[in-house]
PDB file of C-alpha atoms and ligand atoms in Angstrom:
ATOM      1  CA  UNK A   1      54.546 209.895 -50.072  1.00  0.00           C
ATOM      2  CA  UNK A   2      53.853 207.463 -47.267  1.00  0.00           C
ATOM      3  CA  UNK A   3      56.848 205.388 -46.265  1.00  0.00           C
ATOM      4  CA  UNK A   4      56.560 201.708 -47.043  1.00  0.00           C
ATOM      5  CA  UNK A   5      58.679 198.964 -45.522  1.00  0.00           C
ATOM      6  CA  UNK A   6      59.551 195.552 -46.950  1.00  0.00           C
ATOM      7  CA  UNK A   7      60.280 192.559 -44.743  1.00  0.00           C
ATOM      8  CA  UNK A   8      61.761 189.838 -46.999  1.00  0.00           C
ATOM      9  CA  UNK A   9      62.933 186.423 -45.869  1.00  0.00           C
ATOM     10  CA  UNK A  10      64.451 183.100 -46.840  1.00  0.00           C
ATOM     11  CA  UNK A  11      63.185 179.997 -45.099  1.00  0.00           C
ATOM     12  CA  UNK A  12      63.242 176.239 -45.518  1.00  0.00           C
ATOM     13  CA  UNK A  13      61.027 175.006 -42.728  1.00  0.00           C
ATOM     14  CA  UNK A  14      58.982 178.128 -41.995  1.00  0.00           C
ATOM     15  CA  UNK A  15      60.569 179.301 -38.737  1.00  0.00           C
ATOM     16  CA  UNK A  16      62.063 182.438 -40.287  1.00  0.00           C
ATOM     17  CA  UNK A  17      58.816 183.225 -42.109  1.00  0.00           C
ATOM     18  CA  UNK A  18      57.067 183.453 -38.738  1.00  0.00           C
ATOM     19  CA  UNK A  19      59.803 185.737 -37.414  1.00  0.00           C
ATOM     20  CA  UNK A  20      59.379 187.964 -40.496  1.00  0.00           C
ATOM     21  CA  UNK A  21      55.600 188.048 -39.936  1.00  0.00           C
ATOM     22  CA  UNK A  22      56.149 189.076 -36.321  1.00  0.00           C
ATOM     23  CA  UNK A  23      58.481 191.898 -37.381  1.00  0.00           C
ATOM     24  CA  UNK A  24      55.898 192.985 -39.949  1.00  0.00           C
ATOM     25  CA  UNK A  25      53.170 192.983 -37.300  1.00  0.00           C
ATOM     26  CA  UNK A  26      55.235 195.188 -34.971  1.00  0.00           C
ATOM     27  CA  UNK A  27      56.008 197.641 -37.780  1.00  0.00           C
ATOM     28  CA  UNK A  28      52.346 197.822 -38.814  1.00  0.00           C
ATOM     29  CA  UNK A  29      51.242 198.377 -35.242  1.00  0.00           C
ATOM     30  CA  UNK A  30      53.700 201.276 -35.141  1.00  0.00           C
ATOM     31  CA  UNK A  31      51.870 202.782 -38.118  1.00  0.00           C
ATOM     32  CA  UNK A  32      54.274 201.799 -40.916  1.00  0.00           C
ATOM     33  CA  UNK A  33      52.850 200.379 -44.133  1.00  0.00           C
ATOM     34  CA  UNK A  34      54.665 197.038 -44.325  1.00  0.00           C
ATOM     35  CA  UNK A  35      54.784 194.154 -46.791  1.00  0.00           C
ATOM     36  CA  UNK A  36      56.118 190.748 -45.709  1.00  0.00           C
ATOM     37  CA  UNK A  37      57.207 188.519 -48.598  1.00  0.00           C
ATOM     38  CA  UNK A  38      59.475 185.555 -49.373  1.00  0.00           C
ATOM     39  CA  UNK A  39      62.674 187.073 -50.805  1.00  0.00           C
ATOM     40  CA  UNK A  40      62.205 185.352 -54.169  1.00  0.00           C
ATOM     41  CA  UNK A  41      58.818 187.011 -54.684  1.00  0.00           C
ATOM     42  CA  UNK A  42      60.176 190.569 -54.712  1.00  0.00           C
ATOM     43  CA  UNK A  43      61.881 191.989 -57.767  1.00  0.00           C
ATOM     44  CA  UNK A  44      61.495 195.755 -57.408  1.00  0.00           C
ATOM     45  CA  UNK A  45      62.457 197.770 -54.348  1.00  0.00           C
ATOM     46  CA  UNK A  46      61.262 201.089 -55.778  1.00  0.00           C
ATOM     47  CA  UNK A  47      58.119 201.261 -53.582  1.00  0.00           C
ATOM     48  CA  UNK A  48      60.082 200.625 -50.402  1.00  0.00           C
ATOM     49  CA  UNK A  49      61.716 203.252 -48.235  1.00  0.00           C
ATOM     50  CA  UNK A  50      63.382 200.652 -45.991  1.00  0.00           C
ATOM     51  CA  UNK A  51      64.082 196.913 -46.074  1.00  0.00           C
ATOM     52  CA  UNK A  52      64.392 194.226 -43.412  1.00  0.00           C
ATOM     53  CA  UNK A  53      65.929 191.016 -44.783  1.00  0.00           C
ATOM     54  CA  UNK A  54      66.367 187.753 -42.909  1.00  0.00           C
ATOM     55  CA  UNK A  55      67.160 184.095 -43.449  1.00  0.00           C
ATOM     56  CA  UNK A  56      67.358 180.797 -41.703  1.00  0.00           C
ATOM     57  CA  UNK A  57      70.979 179.613 -41.413  1.00  0.00           C
ATOM     58  CA  UNK A  58      72.083 176.306 -42.938  1.00  0.00           C
ATOM     59  CA  UNK A  59      75.715 175.262 -42.420  1.00  0.00           C
ATOM     60  CA  UNK A  60      76.766 178.862 -41.953  1.00  0.00           C
ATOM     61  CA  UNK A  61      74.974 180.088 -45.049  1.00  0.00           C
ATOM     62  CA  UNK A  62      71.781 181.934 -45.803  1.00  0.00           C
ATOM     63  CA  UNK A  63      69.001 180.341 -47.815  1.00  0.00           C
ATOM     64  CA  UNK A  64      69.594 180.830 -51.512  1.00  0.00           C
ATOM     65  CA  UNK A  65      66.562 183.088 -52.039  1.00  0.00           C
ATOM     66  CA  UNK A  66      67.754 185.533 -49.352  1.00  0.00           C
ATOM     67  CA  UNK A  67      71.365 185.513 -50.606  1.00  0.00           C
ATOM     68  CA  UNK A  68      70.199 186.022 -54.193  1.00  0.00           C
ATOM     69  CA  UNK A  69      67.962 188.897 -53.099  1.00  0.00           C
ATOM     70  CA  UNK A  70      70.888 190.570 -51.328  1.00  0.00           C
ATOM     71  CA  UNK A  71      73.149 190.223 -54.384  1.00  0.00           C
ATOM     72  CA  UNK A  72      70.505 191.201 -56.960  1.00  0.00           C
ATOM     73  CA  UNK A  73      69.447 194.308 -55.032  1.00  0.00           C
ATOM     74  CA  UNK A  74      72.847 195.359 -53.687  1.00  0.00           C
ATOM     75  CA  UNK A  75      72.733 198.891 -55.073  1.00  0.00           C
ATOM     76  CA  UNK A  76      69.095 199.563 -54.152  1.00  0.00           C
ATOM     77  CA  UNK A  77      69.775 198.258 -50.645  1.00  0.00           C
ATOM     78  CA  UNK A  78      72.857 200.462 -50.300  1.00  0.00           C
ATOM     79  CA  UNK A  79      70.597 203.462 -50.964  1.00  0.00           C
ATOM     80  CA  UNK A  80      68.061 202.609 -48.238  1.00  0.00           C
ATOM     81  CA  UNK A  81      68.082 201.917 -44.509  1.00  0.00           C
ATOM     82  CA  UNK A  82      68.457 198.139 -44.197  1.00  0.00           C
ATOM     83  CA  UNK A  83      68.275 195.731 -41.278  1.00  0.00           C
ATOM     84  CA  UNK A  84      69.521 192.143 -41.595  1.00  0.00           C
ATOM     85  CA  UNK A  85      68.754 189.178 -39.390  1.00  0.00           C
ATOM     86  CA  UNK A  86      69.546 185.496 -39.283  1.00  0.00           C
ATOM     87  CA  UNK A  87      67.695 182.840 -37.360  1.00  0.00           C
ATOM     88  CA  UNK A  88      69.554 179.698 -36.497  1.00  0.00           C
ATOM     89  CA  UNK A  89      71.058 178.669 -33.203  1.00  0.00           C
ATOM     90  CA  UNK A  90      69.043 176.515 -30.825  1.00  0.00           C
ATOM     91  CA  UNK A  91      69.666 176.117 -27.118  1.00  0.00           C
ATOM     92  CA  UNK A  92      69.717 178.505 -24.183  1.00  0.00           C
ATOM     93  CA  UNK A  93      71.958 181.547 -24.037  1.00  0.00           C
ATOM     94  CA  UNK A  94      73.143 184.364 -26.243  1.00  0.00           C
ATOM     95  CA  UNK A  95      72.588 183.409 -29.906  1.00  0.00           C
ATOM     96  CA  UNK A  96      75.901 184.879 -31.074  1.00  0.00           C
ATOM     97  CA  UNK A  97      77.744 182.918 -28.372  1.00  0.00           C
ATOM     98  CA  UNK A  98      75.905 179.776 -29.474  1.00  0.00           C
ATOM     99  CA  UNK A  99      77.223 180.328 -33.011  1.00  0.00           C
ATOM    100  CA  UNK A 100      80.795 181.023 -31.774  1.00  0.00           C
ATOM    101  CA  UNK A 101      80.620 184.632 -32.889  1.00  0.00           C
ATOM    102  CA  UNK A 102      79.021 184.019 -36.317  1.00  0.00           C
ATOM    103  CA  UNK A 103      76.885 187.023 -37.313  1.00  0.00           C
ATOM    104  CA  UNK A 104      76.383 186.770 -41.059  1.00  0.00           C
ATOM    105  CA  UNK A 105      77.550 184.514 -43.899  1.00  0.00           C
ATOM    106  CA  UNK A 106      81.213 185.014 -44.864  1.00  0.00           C
ATOM    107  CA  UNK A 107      80.419 184.789 -48.563  1.00  0.00           C
ATOM    108  CA  UNK A 108      78.052 187.764 -48.323  1.00  0.00           C
ATOM    109  CA  UNK A 109      80.328 189.973 -46.234  1.00  0.00           C
ATOM    110  CA  UNK A 110      81.546 192.229 -49.106  1.00  0.00           C
ATOM    111  CA  UNK A 111      77.925 193.007 -50.025  1.00  0.00           C
ATOM    112  CA  UNK A 112      76.975 193.565 -46.389  1.00  0.00           C
ATOM    113  CA  UNK A 113      79.926 195.951 -46.066  1.00  0.00           C
ATOM    114  CA  UNK A 114      78.696 197.889 -49.095  1.00  0.00           C
ATOM    115  CA  UNK A 115      75.079 198.036 -47.921  1.00  0.00           C
ATOM    116  CA  UNK A 116      76.075 199.151 -44.423  1.00  0.00           C
ATOM    117  CA  UNK A 117      72.999 197.820 -42.632  1.00  0.00           C
ATOM    118  CA  UNK A 118      71.711 199.699 -39.592  1.00  0.00           C
ATOM    119  CA  UNK A 119      71.956 196.445 -37.663  1.00  0.00           C
ATOM    120  CA  UNK A 120      72.734 192.762 -38.170  1.00  0.00           C
ATOM    121  CA  UNK A 121      70.883 190.538 -35.702  1.00  0.00           C
ATOM    122  CA  UNK A 122      71.077 186.838 -34.898  1.00  0.00           C
ATOM    123  CA  UNK A 123      67.975 185.267 -33.386  1.00  0.00           C
ATOM    124  CA  UNK A 124      67.454 181.813 -31.964  1.00  0.00           C
ATOM    125  CA  UNK A 125      65.836 179.346 -34.363  1.00  0.00           C
ATOM    126  CA  UNK A 126      63.626 176.293 -34.247  1.00  0.00           C
ATOM    127  CA  UNK A 127      64.443 172.658 -34.992  1.00  0.00           C
ATOM    128  CA  UNK A 128      61.401 170.448 -35.490  1.00  0.00           C
ATOM    129  CA  UNK A 129      62.243 166.768 -36.002  1.00  0.00           C
ATOM    130  CA  UNK A 130      58.932 166.283 -37.841  1.00  0.00           C
ATOM    131  CA  UNK A 131      60.004 168.763 -40.545  1.00  0.00           C
ATOM    132  CA  UNK A 132      63.598 167.599 -41.028  1.00  0.00           C
ATOM    133  CA  UNK A 133      64.662 165.015 -43.585  1.00  0.00           C
ATOM    134  CA  UNK A 134      66.984 162.138 -42.678  1.00  0.00           C
ATOM    135  CA  UNK A 135      70.153 163.968 -43.727  1.00  0.00           C
ATOM    136  CA  UNK A 136      69.178 167.027 -41.722  1.00  0.00           C
ATOM    137  CA  UNK A 137      68.457 164.879 -38.663  1.00  0.00           C
ATOM    138  CA  UNK A 138      71.833 163.189 -39.064  1.00  0.00           C
ATOM    139  CA  UNK A 139      73.636 166.534 -39.390  1.00  0.00           C
ATOM    140  CA  UNK A 140      71.890 168.006 -36.374  1.00  0.00           C
ATOM    141  CA  UNK A 141      72.801 164.907 -34.353  1.00  0.00           C
ATOM    142  CA  UNK A 142      76.482 165.347 -35.303  1.00  0.00           C
ATOM    143  CA  UNK A 143      76.588 168.934 -34.030  1.00  0.00           C
ATOM    144  CA  UNK A 144      74.381 168.075 -31.020  1.00  0.00           C
ATOM    145  CA  UNK A 145      72.112 171.078 -31.617  1.00  0.00           C
ATOM    146  CA  UNK A 146      69.109 170.902 -29.275  1.00  0.00           C
ATOM    147  CA  UNK A 147      65.721 170.237 -30.884  1.00  0.00           C
ATOM    148  CA  UNK A 148      62.847 172.581 -30.094  1.00  0.00           C
ATOM    149  CA  UNK A 149      61.543 176.076 -30.635  1.00  0.00           C
ATOM    150  CA  UNK A 150      63.993 178.558 -29.127  1.00  0.00           C
ATOM    151  CA  UNK A 151      62.722 181.652 -30.933  1.00  0.00           C
ATOM    152  CA  UNK A 152      62.796 184.607 -28.543  1.00  0.00           C
ATOM    153  CA  UNK A 153      59.682 186.607 -29.392  1.00  0.00           C
ATOM    154  CA  UNK A 154      60.545 189.337 -26.876  1.00  0.00           C
ATOM    155  CA  UNK A 155      63.963 189.862 -28.479  1.00  0.00           C
ATOM    156  CA  UNK A 156      62.383 189.882 -31.952  1.00  0.00           C
ATOM    157  CA  UNK A 157      59.657 192.333 -30.876  1.00  0.00           C
ATOM    158  CA  UNK A 158      62.122 194.659 -29.225  1.00  0.00           C
ATOM    159  CA  UNK A 159      64.417 194.617 -32.309  1.00  0.00           C
ATOM    160  CA  UNK A 160      61.448 195.413 -34.571  1.00  0.00           C
ATOM    161  CA  UNK A 161      60.345 198.192 -32.219  1.00  0.00           C
ATOM    162  CA  UNK A 162      63.785 199.789 -32.574  1.00  0.00           C
ATOM    163  CA  UNK A 163      63.379 199.693 -36.364  1.00  0.00           C
ATOM    164  CA  UNK A 164      59.945 201.310 -36.075  1.00  0.00           C
ATOM    165  CA  UNK A 165      61.406 204.027 -33.850  1.00  0.00           C
ATOM    166  CA  UNK A 166      64.173 204.801 -36.340  1.00  0.00           C
ATOM    167  CA  UNK A 167      61.799 204.882 -39.318  1.00  0.00           C
ATOM    168  CA  UNK A 168      59.139 206.788 -37.451  1.00  0.00           C
ATOM    169  CA  UNK A 169      61.691 209.381 -36.451  1.00  0.00           C
ATOM    170  CA  UNK A 170      63.055 209.936 -39.950  1.00  0.00           C
ATOM    171  CA  UNK A 171      61.074 211.698 -42.640  1.00  0.00           C
ATOM    172  CA  UNK A 172      60.295 209.682 -45.803  1.00  0.00           C
ATOM    173  CA  UNK A 173      62.844 210.149 -48.600  1.00  0.00           C
TER     174      UNK A 173
HETATM  175  C1  FMN B 201      70.814 170.846 -41.777  1.00  0.00           C
HETATM  176  C2  FMN B 201      70.764 172.044 -40.881  1.00  0.00           C
HETATM  177  C3  FMN B 201      71.875 172.866 -40.771  1.00  0.00           C
HETATM  178  C4  FMN B 201      71.842 173.983 -39.928  1.00  0.00           C
HETATM  179  N1  FMN B 201      72.943 174.789 -39.827  1.00  0.00           N
HETATM  180  C5  FMN B 201      72.926 175.834 -38.960  1.00  0.00           C
HETATM  181  C6  FMN B 201      74.078 176.663 -38.815  1.00  0.00           C
HETATM  182  O1  FMN B 201      75.093 176.506 -39.468  1.00  0.00           O
HETATM  183  N2  FMN B 201      74.017 177.676 -37.922  1.00  0.00           N
HETATM  184  C7  FMN B 201      72.883 177.915 -37.177  1.00  0.00           C
HETATM  185  O2  FMN B 201      72.888 178.836 -36.358  1.00  0.00           O
HETATM  186  N3  FMN B 201      71.765 177.168 -37.316  1.00  0.00           N
HETATM  187  C8  FMN B 201      71.771 176.131 -38.194  1.00  0.00           C
HETATM  188  N4  FMN B 201      70.654 175.362 -38.341  1.00  0.00           N
HETATM  189  C9  FMN B 201      69.432 175.695 -37.582  1.00  0.00           C
HETATM  190  C10 FMN B 201      68.452 176.465 -38.465  1.00  0.00           C
HETATM  191  O3  FMN B 201      69.007 177.683 -38.879  1.00  0.00           O
HETATM  192  C11 FMN B 201      67.180 176.726 -37.674  1.00  0.00           C
HETATM  193  O4  FMN B 201      66.499 175.496 -37.576  1.00  0.00           O
HETATM  194  C12 FMN B 201      66.294 177.786 -38.309  1.00  0.00           C
HETATM  195  O5  FMN B 201      65.285 178.144 -37.407  1.00  0.00           O
HETATM  196  C13 FMN B 201      65.729 177.287 -39.630  1.00  0.00           C
HETATM  197  O6  FMN B 201      64.971 178.309 -40.230  1.00  0.00           O
HETATM  198  P1  FMN B 201      63.748 177.992 -41.186  1.00  0.00           P
HETATM  199  O7  FMN B 201      62.722 177.217 -40.369  1.00  0.00           O
HETATM  200  O8  FMN B 201      63.232 179.345 -41.571  1.00  0.00           O
HETATM  201  O9  FMN B 201      64.240 177.206 -42.354  1.00  0.00           O
HETATM  202  C14 FMN B 201      70.657 174.264 -39.186  1.00  0.00           C
HETATM  203  C15 FMN B 201      69.533 173.437 -39.324  1.00  0.00           C
HETATM  204  C16 FMN B 201      69.579 172.335 -40.159  1.00  0.00           C
HETATM  205  C17 FMN B 201      68.360 171.461 -40.263  1.00  0.00           C
END
């Protein structure tokens, strides 16, 4: 059977959806059959040999649909190669340094430990004042996070290429 890859994501303002689409594009170009879906639209992982799951970060947490997906599919994910990513920090510099070492939500750590992902990435995010509500704008002002699109498409492409290499190198199971 052909291997099939799922890229699932949680987003509020669409920035993470575009990152997921980019990852999907890289995987397809590498010859992998790949579906890209919002995490709350996928209920069965049976068709998928591997899963990439990502979310925008809000106050140190993942979007509910991504967190729910991780919890609901814990066992199926533990049985497959999985890659996790978050998109959040804005500003120049290393994204993990910008988040003071934050890599994934504390509340999900026991599940992440069980799943044993191949990698857990943090990518820069995007803050668009036109998309934020008043409370969000107020919160962002408090933490002085820079507005703008800081997504690093080269870093995202190179991470996705590594995934394609790993999956291309392993025989379907
Ligand atoms: C109210 C609010 C809280 C946020 N909290 C965090 C945070 O705790 N850590 C972080 O790295 N980014 C945080 N961000 C930045 C978002 O993660 C970033 O804008 C991301 O690209 C949003 O993804 P989305 O467009 O897919 O929803 C926050 C943004 C908003 C508006």
